[in-house]
Amino acid sequence: MAGRFAPRPTRTTVRGGHVAVPAGAVPRQADGEGRARVWEPDGPLDLGLVLGPLRRGPGDPTFRALPDGSVWRACRTPLGPGTLSVRARGAQVRAQAWGPGAEWLLERLPELLGAADDPSAFEPRHRLLALTRHRRPGLRLTRTGLVLESLIPSVLEQKVTTVEAYAAWRTLVRKYGEPAPGPVPVPLYVMPAPRAWALIPSWEWHRAGVDDKRASTVLRAVRVAARLEEAARMPPAAARERLELVSGIGPWTSAETVQRSHGAADAVTVGDLHLPGIVGFALAGNRDADDAEMLRLLEPYAGQRHRAARLILLSGRMPERRGPRMTRGDIGRF
């Protein structure tokens, strides 16, 4: 029945950007000097839903959700590396940050947690979307203000399985990144600086399972890193145009990037292998929908199409598999 789902983490909800963050747990006492901030959102806030899209797999070395209800991020900010710890307690959000980028991270905490997003702008026109929004009142679209940290993993996800992409991100960040500053409860790493990405030898890309095409795209992007980071201050459409000037970055990659860096509510992902079929099945029972059909179905949500797609992914309603999973490649063996 349309709209019926079990509100628990599934493969689809994970892709929709849901991370399990325990509520009501005893908070861990962070050690070490750091900056702190308390912020009170103006409505319901689910940290797992808001920050979930920033995690690139359960083993992401830059992101961790802990049993005490805290979410930890290691970032490379314009002021340098920084570590951010966020936890929700009642109506308040308490955050701590360490490293040269601590002040930058705390200053932008509200936008990171969706303060610039307006969920009320979305008007559901389908029972499934209305029910999912009702059951996920804490969904807000994050805005990191950082482009490369979303662009590079999105490039690694081009044309491969998510398992391969996550493994490549894990391998490269741990090997060429730097330990996150502060009293991190588990090992966290700040992603490599642009120059560090540029100096990765070709054989290390190969060992990480990244083909020459994706590696070359990353290398072209980090050469103009400053210009790409400027796009964080542009409207989403203009930012996507700038990103797509880099050869190898197309509509799929630019949309995946600005969804996170800008909190772009209308940046629906086109060119995806599975999303059109999921949207088509959820809204019209058409599991064979293509991009054109998906955009037609999402047209009533113009301005909010990405939010509509996320709600569909979070609903858990998706067509059953008709074949085996895509075969995982491993070019590092060759």
XYZ file of C-alpha atoms in Angstrom:
334
model
C 0.000 0.000 0.000
C 1.388 3.393 -0.967
C 2.818 5.190 2.037
C 3.219 2.117 4.224
C 6.701 1.582 5.607
C 8.599 0.561 8.697
C 10.523 3.553 10.115
C 13.823 1.759 10.645
C 17.188 2.020 8.857
C 17.222 0.192 5.540
C 19.481 0.269 2.498
C 17.213 2.903 0.995
C 16.950 5.075 4.112
C 20.733 5.007 4.467
C 20.986 6.359 0.948
C 18.362 8.912 1.878
C 20.754 10.241 4.483
C 19.754 8.614 7.765
C 22.274 7.809 10.483
C 21.159 6.220 13.724
C 21.919 8.644 16.560
C 20.810 7.367 19.987
C 18.703 9.776 22.036
C 18.773 10.125 25.790
C 22.148 8.427 26.246
C 24.625 9.588 28.862
C 26.881 12.119 27.138
C 30.575 11.440 26.965
C 32.671 14.106 28.641
C 35.084 15.439 26.038
C 38.544 16.305 27.300
C 40.937 18.984 26.177
C 40.568 22.646 25.496
C 38.099 23.562 22.825
C 35.503 26.113 21.895
C 31.847 25.538 22.682
C 28.482 26.801 21.541
C 24.866 26.210 22.522
C 22.212 26.735 19.863
C 18.452 26.287 19.994
C 16.695 25.371 16.718
C 13.287 26.825 15.946
C 11.685 23.426 15.367
C 12.213 19.662 15.509
C 15.751 18.562 14.670
C 16.983 15.019 14.013
C 20.787 14.994 13.929
C 20.855 11.631 12.170
C 18.679 12.924 9.331
C 20.327 16.317 8.998
C 23.961 15.201 9.120
C 23.469 11.721 7.664
C 24.159 12.735 4.037
C 27.672 13.839 5.061
C 28.693 10.309 6.019
C 30.296 8.283 3.227
C 29.681 4.794 4.495
C 29.748 3.324 8.026
C 33.561 3.446 8.101
C 33.930 7.057 6.967
C 37.113 8.312 8.693
C 35.770 11.891 8.750
C 32.412 11.139 10.400
C 31.219 9.139 13.388
C 27.949 8.822 15.302
C 28.505 7.486 18.816
C 26.259 5.580 21.246
C 26.214 8.612 23.577
C 24.153 10.518 20.984
C 26.970 12.698 19.695
C 27.980 13.178 16.074
C 31.635 13.926 15.283
C 32.988 15.475 12.084
C 36.540 16.180 10.970
C 36.694 18.973 8.375
C 39.168 21.036 6.420
C 37.867 24.579 6.772
C 39.195 27.786 5.186
C 41.025 28.381 8.504
C 42.505 24.881 8.673
C 41.608 21.473 10.108
C 38.836 21.290 12.660
C 36.866 18.727 14.634
C 33.229 19.281 15.572
C 31.189 17.358 18.134
C 27.416 17.919 18.180
C 24.745 16.496 20.445
C 21.089 17.355 20.978
C 19.800 17.639 24.532
C 16.160 18.573 24.834
C 15.471 21.718 22.850
C 19.145 22.664 22.648
C 22.116 21.603 20.580
C 25.486 21.633 22.289
C 28.612 21.716 20.179
C 32.332 21.661 20.842
C 35.121 22.217 18.328
C 38.881 21.925 18.266
C 41.706 22.913 15.967
C 42.409 25.958 13.786
C 38.993 25.571 12.144
C 37.039 25.431 15.420
C 35.754 29.003 15.323
C 34.710 28.640 11.674
C 32.790 25.428 12.420
C 30.942 26.855 15.421
C 30.056 30.063 13.606
C 28.363 28.036 10.879
C 26.753 25.490 13.198
C 23.151 26.702 12.603
C 23.483 26.400 8.807
C 25.089 22.968 9.209
C 22.009 21.908 11.177
C 19.525 23.289 8.678
C 18.773 26.773 10.005
C 18.865 28.151 6.446
C 16.417 25.483 5.279
C 12.658 26.041 5.189
C 10.792 22.714 5.488
C 7.451 24.543 5.427
C 8.058 25.450 1.769
C 7.366 21.818 0.847
C 3.741 20.900 0.149
C 3.241 17.145 -0.240
C 0.900 16.139 -3.043
C 1.163 12.405 -2.517
C 0.159 10.337 0.502
C 3.570 8.692 0.723
C 5.353 12.041 0.949
C 2.862 13.449 3.443
C 3.187 10.400 5.688
C 6.980 10.319 5.499
C 7.263 14.022 6.314
C 4.923 13.504 9.259
C 7.083 10.680 10.582
C 10.360 12.527 9.937
C 9.645 15.984 11.397
C 13.325 16.556 12.192
C 14.457 16.466 8.558
C 16.363 19.602 7.597
C 18.775 20.067 4.702
C 22.328 20.651 5.861
C 24.539 23.367 4.428
C 28.252 22.811 5.079
C 29.648 25.776 3.142
C 32.467 23.480 1.993
C 32.632 22.308 -1.616
C 35.614 19.982 -1.999
C 34.678 17.776 0.956
C 31.443 16.875 -0.873
C 32.789 17.060 -4.429
C 35.698 14.619 -4.125
C 33.737 11.699 -2.598
C 30.979 12.347 -5.152
C 33.537 11.999 -7.952
C 34.727 8.731 -6.385
C 31.114 7.471 -6.511
C 30.806 7.964 -10.275
C 29.884 4.788 -12.182
C 30.832 2.367 -9.380
C 29.079 0.678 -6.473
C 28.822 2.583 -3.229
C 30.913 -0.122 -1.531
C 33.798 0.544 -3.938
C 33.482 4.311 -3.584
C 33.353 4.206 0.214
C 36.389 1.929 0.329
C 38.363 4.297 -1.918
C 37.436 7.324 0.210
C 38.377 5.451 3.378
C 41.724 4.337 2.006
C 42.819 7.676 0.590
C 41.710 9.817 3.537
C 43.387 7.575 6.104
C 46.614 7.404 4.142
C 46.942 11.005 2.944
C 44.781 12.947 5.386
C 45.828 14.051 8.853
C 44.594 13.061 12.314
C 41.697 15.206 13.467
C 42.547 17.743 16.184
C 41.077 17.498 19.647
C 40.152 14.640 22.009
C 38.411 12.479 19.422
C 36.878 9.350 21.007
C 37.698 7.259 17.942
C 40.339 7.777 15.234
C 39.139 10.487 12.855
C 40.958 12.066 9.923
C 40.741 15.389 8.135
C 40.637 14.881 4.377
C 43.833 15.754 2.474
C 44.549 19.336 1.475
C 44.323 20.103 -2.282
C 48.092 19.815 -2.717
C 48.136 16.466 -0.914
C 45.471 15.147 -3.304
C 47.553 16.406 -6.239
C 50.664 14.541 -5.011
C 49.036 11.109 -4.654
C 50.960 8.757 -7.003
C 49.033 7.107 -9.809
C 49.628 3.630 -8.401
C 48.049 4.621 -5.066
C 44.859 5.669 -6.840
C 44.970 2.273 -8.526
C 45.483 0.432 -5.231
C 42.511 2.309 -3.758
C 40.337 1.043 -6.630
C 40.033 4.403 -8.408
C 40.340 4.321 -12.204
C 42.257 6.939 -14.182
C 39.117 8.806 -15.227
C 37.916 9.499 -11.696
C 41.432 10.179 -10.420
C 42.033 12.667 -13.234
C 38.770 14.447 -12.414
C 39.814 14.841 -8.784
C 43.228 16.142 -9.865
C 41.652 18.706 -12.200
C 39.332 19.823 -9.411
C 42.038 20.312 -6.758
C 44.103 22.390 -9.182
C 41.322 24.996 -9.081
C 40.291 24.291 -5.486
C 40.141 27.954 -4.469
C 37.806 28.802 -7.344
C 35.569 25.847 -6.555
C 35.374 26.743 -2.863
C 34.221 30.225 -3.914
C 31.126 28.515 -5.308
C 29.920 27.959 -1.724
C 28.919 31.640 -1.684
C 27.021 31.413 -4.973
C 23.399 30.383 -5.560
C 23.158 26.617 -6.173
C 22.514 26.966 -9.917
C 25.539 29.206 -10.421
C 27.655 26.933 -8.237
C 26.724 23.933 -10.351
C 27.681 25.796 -13.510
C 31.097 26.544 -12.071
C 31.642 22.959 -10.939
C 30.661 21.603 -14.339
C 33.358 23.699 -16.000
C 35.789 21.074 -14.717
C 36.014 18.198 -17.165
C 34.599 15.028 -15.627
C 32.084 16.837 -13.412
C 28.574 16.588 -14.808
C 25.012 17.151 -13.571
C 25.026 14.052 -11.335
C 28.181 15.070 -9.473
C 27.333 18.763 -9.206
C 23.880 17.964 -7.789
C 25.299 15.555 -5.210
C 27.763 18.256 -4.175
C 25.458 21.266 -3.802
C 22.882 19.174 -1.966
C 25.421 19.106 0.869
C 27.495 22.250 0.429
C 24.497 24.544 -0.234
C 21.524 22.679 1.214
C 20.004 22.945 -2.277
C 16.385 21.845 -1.903
C 15.793 21.670 -5.672
C 19.037 19.985 -6.811
C 17.525 16.665 -7.821
C 20.073 14.068 -8.934
C 19.767 13.073 -12.597
C 21.836 10.402 -14.303
C 21.519 8.021 -11.352
C 21.159 4.307 -11.995
C 18.481 3.657 -9.369
C 16.802 6.924 -8.351
C 14.428 7.314 -11.357
C 13.037 3.820 -10.800
C 12.610 4.411 -7.074
C 10.826 7.737 -7.589
C 8.735 6.329 -10.435
C 7.696 3.293 -8.393
C 6.856 5.362 -5.290
C 4.793 8.018 -7.056
C 3.329 6.172 -10.040
C 4.060 2.466 -9.681
C 6.521 2.671 -12.594
C 9.776 0.963 -11.668
C 11.121 1.502 -15.214
C 10.950 5.304 -15.088
C 13.851 7.199 -16.644
C 15.202 10.649 -15.803
C 12.596 12.400 -17.956
C 9.751 10.558 -16.239
C 11.249 11.208 -12.801
C 11.480 14.936 -13.504
C 7.893 14.932 -14.761
C 6.691 13.269 -11.553
C 8.679 15.712 -9.432
C 7.514 18.764 -11.379
C 4.769 19.611 -8.824
C 7.570 19.998 -6.280
C 9.614 22.505 -8.297
C 11.929 24.288 -5.903
C 11.778 21.314 -3.510
C 12.546 18.345 -5.774
C 15.582 17.166 -3.824
C 13.576 17.208 -0.594
C 10.830 15.201 -2.291
C 13.377 12.636 -3.509
C 14.903 12.345 -0.028
C 11.495 11.763 1.527
C 10.859 9.013 -1.001
C 14.194 7.374 -0.156
C 13.455 7.669 3.556
C 9.991 6.159 3.129
C 11.476 2.729 2.463
C 9.142 2.172 -0.490
C 11.166 0.817 -3.364
C 10.743 -1.873 -6.019
C 11.958 -5.365 -5.318
C 15.173 -6.418 -6.947
C 14.858 -8.241 -10.260
C 18.471 -9.307 -10.499
C 21.714 -9.640 -8.550
C 23.607 -6.671 -7.207
C 26.049 -4.939 -9.508
C 29.332 -6.822 -9.518
C 31.940 -5.108 -7.417
C 35.136 -4.345 -9.310
C 38.617 -4.252 -7.852
C 41.150 -2.686 -10.199
C 43.706 -2.757 -7.424
C 44.222 -6.475 -8.115
C 45.532 -5.835 -11.605
